[in-house]
Amino acid sequence: MIIAKQLVKKFNGQTVLDQLDLKVAQGDRIALIGANGAGKTTLIRSILGQYQIQGELKIFGKDPRKERVKVLEQLAFVPQHSPPFQMTVSELVNFSNGLSAQSSLRAIIEICSAMGLDIEAHFKKPFVKLSGGMQQKVLLSLALSKKPALLIMDEPAANLDPAGRKAFFHELSKLDEKTTIILSSHRVDEVLSLINRIVEMDCGKIVVDERIGRLSAANEQLSCHVELLEEHPSALKKLKEWDFKAIDGPLIYQGSIAGEDRLRFINSLSHYANYIKKLHIN
């Protein structure tokens, strides 16, 4: 699906991609990791056909620079930071929907709804006026509804609330197994159940490329039980953010989290450890 041989890209004399070699097969689910400046974004933008580069790069057997339209027909990209689209939400949705025969307005609305966003209520608003989390949900729904052969995402869940993250991971699990995913992330632990390969970059080169076994199903939901010692306002607020409900009085809470979010959940509650009597994740 992707063949890169001896890729070189320089900016103002500085080498950002340094004779990089990479092969990606259909169905690969890759976590692309590395420190800032490692070359991850440049590699992604090269795959998207945004840069003229040295070396050989083929996506679906095509040159992404010279045959960009054909490549993008089968590819979806979700950036970390939303572009400042100067159009309404409705115009953006209709424009994106018209680019793919696989996408549908109903699918876009349903995916947004699953992530907690009633997109139809915001159709008349300028896209740039939405919050960062709302913009991310719109872009994710546009990408997922396209059912692309290749899905590239840069920190896709960074701006999502806990409920939105759980729904997003579930939507990812529904993609066809043949869908190839490149997921640029700083937190490998959050995406382990989604991937089967880790590619690490440093100084424009690939320094680690290893396959891993799936640790769990991508749509795994973990049942959680939390007991508090007292009604601490901030701890209660945090539990409600994770959509936990009180049971058997005001100190006992029950809820569920996505498997990918277990470490994030534990970390978010660690600030209130002195007020927690029991925490159980099944």
Short mmCIF file of C-alpha atoms in Angstrom, two decimals, residues 57-239:
data_model
loop_
_atom_site.label_atom_id
_atom_site.label_comp_id
_atom_site.label_asym_id
_atom_site.label_seq_id
_atom_site.Cartn_x
_atom_site.Cartn_y
_atom_site.Cartn_z
CA LEU A 57 7.26 7.16 -2.84
CA LYS A 58 4.26 5.17 -4.04
CA ILE A 59 0.80 5.13 -2.44
CA PHE A 60 -1.54 2.50 -3.91
CA GLY A 61 1.13 2.21 -6.61
CA LYS A 62 0.75 5.89 -7.52
CA ASP A 63 2.91 8.98 -7.09
CA PRO A 64 1.06 11.04 -4.42
CA ARG A 65 2.42 14.27 -5.89
CA LYS A 66 1.63 13.65 -9.55
CA GLU A 67 -1.57 11.61 -9.04
CA ARG A 68 -2.77 13.30 -5.88
CA VAL A 69 -6.48 13.30 -6.70
CA LYS A 70 -6.53 9.54 -7.30
CA VAL A 71 -4.57 8.88 -4.12
CA LEU A 72 -6.81 11.10 -1.98
CA GLU A 73 -9.91 9.29 -3.26
CA GLN A 74 -8.87 6.28 -1.16
CA LEU A 75 -7.28 8.15 1.73
CA ALA A 76 -8.63 10.09 4.72
CA PHE A 77 -6.59 12.36 6.97
CA VAL A 78 -7.39 13.84 10.38
CA PRO A 79 -4.90 16.52 11.51
CA GLN A 80 -4.09 17.29 15.13
CA HIS A 81 -5.10 20.94 14.71
CA SER A 82 -8.21 21.74 12.67
CA PRO A 83 -7.65 23.87 9.56
CA PRO A 84 -9.43 27.27 9.61
CA PHE A 85 -12.05 26.31 7.01
CA GLN A 86 -13.88 29.44 5.89
CA MET A 87 -17.24 27.75 5.40
CA THR A 88 -20.21 26.70 7.45
CA VAL A 89 -20.41 23.24 8.98
CA SER A 90 -23.09 22.31 6.45
CA GLU A 91 -20.93 23.47 3.52
CA LEU A 92 -17.94 21.52 4.83
CA VAL A 93 -20.00 18.36 5.34
CA ASN A 94 -21.57 18.57 1.88
CA PHE A 95 -18.22 19.29 0.24
CA SER A 96 -16.52 16.35 1.97
CA ASN A 97 -19.47 14.06 1.35
CA GLY A 98 -19.33 14.83 -2.36
CA LEU A 99 -15.70 13.71 -2.59
CA SER A 100 -16.38 10.07 -1.69
CA ALA A 101 -18.89 7.59 -3.02
CA GLN A 102 -18.54 5.62 0.23
CA SER A 103 -19.56 8.50 2.48
CA SER A 104 -23.11 9.55 3.28
CA LEU A 105 -24.70 12.40 5.17
CA ARG A 106 -26.53 9.94 7.40
CA ALA A 107 -23.27 8.20 8.36
CA ILE A 108 -21.62 11.54 9.21
CA ILE A 109 -24.56 12.54 11.41
CA GLU A 110 -24.63 9.15 13.15
CA ILE A 111 -20.90 9.09 13.90
CA CYS A 112 -21.03 12.64 15.27
CA SER A 113 -24.03 11.70 17.40
CA ALA A 114 -22.19 8.66 18.78
CA MET A 115 -19.41 11.02 19.91
CA GLY A 116 -21.93 13.31 21.60
CA LEU A 117 -22.28 16.02 18.96
CA ASP A 118 -25.59 16.95 17.32
CA ILE A 119 -23.96 18.22 14.14
CA GLU A 120 -27.27 19.21 12.52
CA ALA A 121 -27.80 21.79 15.28
CA HIS A 122 -24.57 23.50 14.15
CA PHE A 123 -24.98 23.29 10.36
CA LYS A 124 -25.41 27.06 9.95
CA LYS A 125 -22.42 27.97 12.12
CA PRO A 126 -18.97 28.76 10.68
CA PHE A 127 -16.70 25.77 11.26
CA VAL A 128 -14.06 28.00 12.87
CA LYS A 129 -16.58 29.11 15.52
CA LEU A 130 -16.92 25.58 16.92
CA SER A 131 -14.89 24.54 19.96
CA GLY A 132 -11.72 22.52 19.40
CA GLY A 133 -13.43 19.33 20.56
CA MET A 134 -16.43 19.90 18.29
CA GLN A 135 -14.19 20.58 15.30
CA GLN A 136 -12.30 17.35 15.99
CA LYS A 137 -15.53 15.35 16.14
CA VAL A 138 -16.66 16.79 12.79
CA LEU A 139 -13.34 15.98 11.10
CA LEU A 140 -13.30 12.46 12.56
CA SER A 141 -16.83 11.80 11.37
CA LEU A 142 -15.94 13.00 7.86
CA ALA A 143 -12.91 10.69 7.76
CA LEU A 144 -14.57 7.60 9.23
CA SER A 145 -17.71 7.90 7.09
CA LYS A 146 -15.52 7.81 3.98
CA LYS A 147 -14.49 4.21 4.80
CA PRO A 148 -11.02 4.85 3.36
CA ALA A 149 -8.49 2.21 2.37
CA LEU A 150 -5.85 4.28 4.20
CA LEU A 151 -6.65 6.33 7.31
CA ILE A 152 -4.00 8.71 8.67
CA MET A 153 -4.58 10.48 11.98
CA ASP A 154 -2.42 12.85 14.01
CA GLU A 155 -3.30 12.71 17.74
CA PRO A 156 -6.97 12.20 16.79
CA ALA A 157 -8.39 11.94 20.32
CA ALA A 158 -6.36 14.73 21.92
CA ASN A 159 -9.24 17.24 22.04
CA LEU A 160 -12.04 14.81 22.83
CA ASP A 161 -13.88 14.54 26.13
CA PRO A 162 -13.92 11.08 27.81
CA ALA A 163 -17.31 10.10 26.37
CA GLY A 164 -16.23 11.25 22.91
CA ARG A 165 -12.99 9.29 23.17
CA LYS A 166 -14.84 6.12 24.14
CA ALA A 167 -17.22 6.51 21.18
CA PHE A 168 -14.33 7.30 18.82
CA PHE A 169 -12.41 4.15 19.79
CA HIS A 170 -15.60 2.15 19.26
CA GLU A 171 -16.10 3.65 15.79
CA LEU A 172 -12.50 2.77 14.90
CA SER A 173 -13.14 -0.83 15.92
CA LYS A 174 -15.95 -1.02 13.35
CA LEU A 175 -13.65 -0.31 10.40
CA ASP A 176 -12.94 -3.13 7.98
CA GLU A 177 -9.91 -5.20 9.00
CA LYS A 178 -8.36 -4.42 5.63
CA THR A 179 -8.30 -0.70 6.46
CA THR A 180 -4.73 0.49 6.88
CA ILE A 181 -4.18 2.99 9.69
CA ILE A 182 -1.24 5.27 10.48
CA LEU A 183 -1.78 6.89 13.86
CA SER A 184 0.71 9.51 14.99
CA SER A 185 0.63 9.62 18.78
CA HIS A 186 2.75 10.56 21.79
CA ARG A 187 0.95 7.99 23.98
CA VAL A 188 1.48 4.47 22.66
CA ASP A 189 -0.23 3.00 25.73
CA GLU A 190 -3.51 4.59 24.64
CA VAL A 191 -3.52 2.97 21.21
CA LEU A 192 -1.99 -0.45 21.87
CA SER A 193 -5.28 -2.26 21.33
CA LEU A 194 -5.73 -0.49 17.99
CA ILE A 195 -2.36 -1.28 16.41
CA ASN A 196 -0.26 -4.22 15.27
CA ARG A 197 2.95 -2.34 14.51
CA ILE A 198 5.08 0.42 16.05
CA VAL A 199 7.27 2.65 13.89
CA GLU A 200 9.53 5.11 15.71
CA MET A 201 11.30 7.97 13.98
CA ASP A 202 14.31 9.99 15.08
CA CYS A 203 16.27 12.60 13.12
CA GLY A 204 14.40 11.76 9.92
CA LYS A 205 15.11 8.04 10.08
CA ILE A 206 13.13 5.00 11.24
CA VAL A 207 14.94 3.66 14.28
CA VAL A 208 12.37 1.10 15.45
CA ASP A 209 9.94 -0.95 13.34
CA GLU A 210 8.36 -3.88 15.14
CA ARG A 211 5.15 -5.84 15.03
CA ILE A 212 3.18 -6.44 18.19
CA GLY A 213 0.27 -8.61 19.19
CA ARG A 214 -3.09 -7.07 19.90
CA LEU A 215 -3.51 -6.74 23.67
CA SER A 216 -7.29 -6.50 23.58
CA ALA A 217 -10.23 -5.77 21.36
CA ALA A 218 -10.32 -2.15 20.24
CA ASN A 219 -13.90 -1.74 21.44
CA GLU A 220 -13.27 -3.30 24.86
CA GLN A 221 -15.31 -1.62 27.60
CA LEU A 222 -14.06 -1.88 31.17
CA SER A 223 -16.51 -1.77 34.07
CA CYS A 224 -15.31 0.52 36.89
CA HIS A 225 -16.33 0.91 40.51
CA VAL A 226 -15.17 3.87 42.63
CA GLU A 227 -15.84 4.47 46.33
CA LEU A 228 -15.02 7.84 47.89
CA LEU A 229 -14.20 8.62 51.50
CA GLU A 230 -16.08 11.91 51.32
CA GLU A 231 -17.96 14.09 48.84
CA HIS A 232 -14.99 15.98 47.43
CA PRO A 233 -16.34 18.47 44.81
CA SER A 234 -13.44 18.16 42.35
CA ALA A 235 -13.39 14.35 42.54
CA LEU A 236 -17.15 14.25 41.95
CA LYS A 237 -16.79 16.61 38.99
CA LYS A 238 -14.07 14.43 37.48
CA LEU A 239 -16.19 11.27 37.82
#
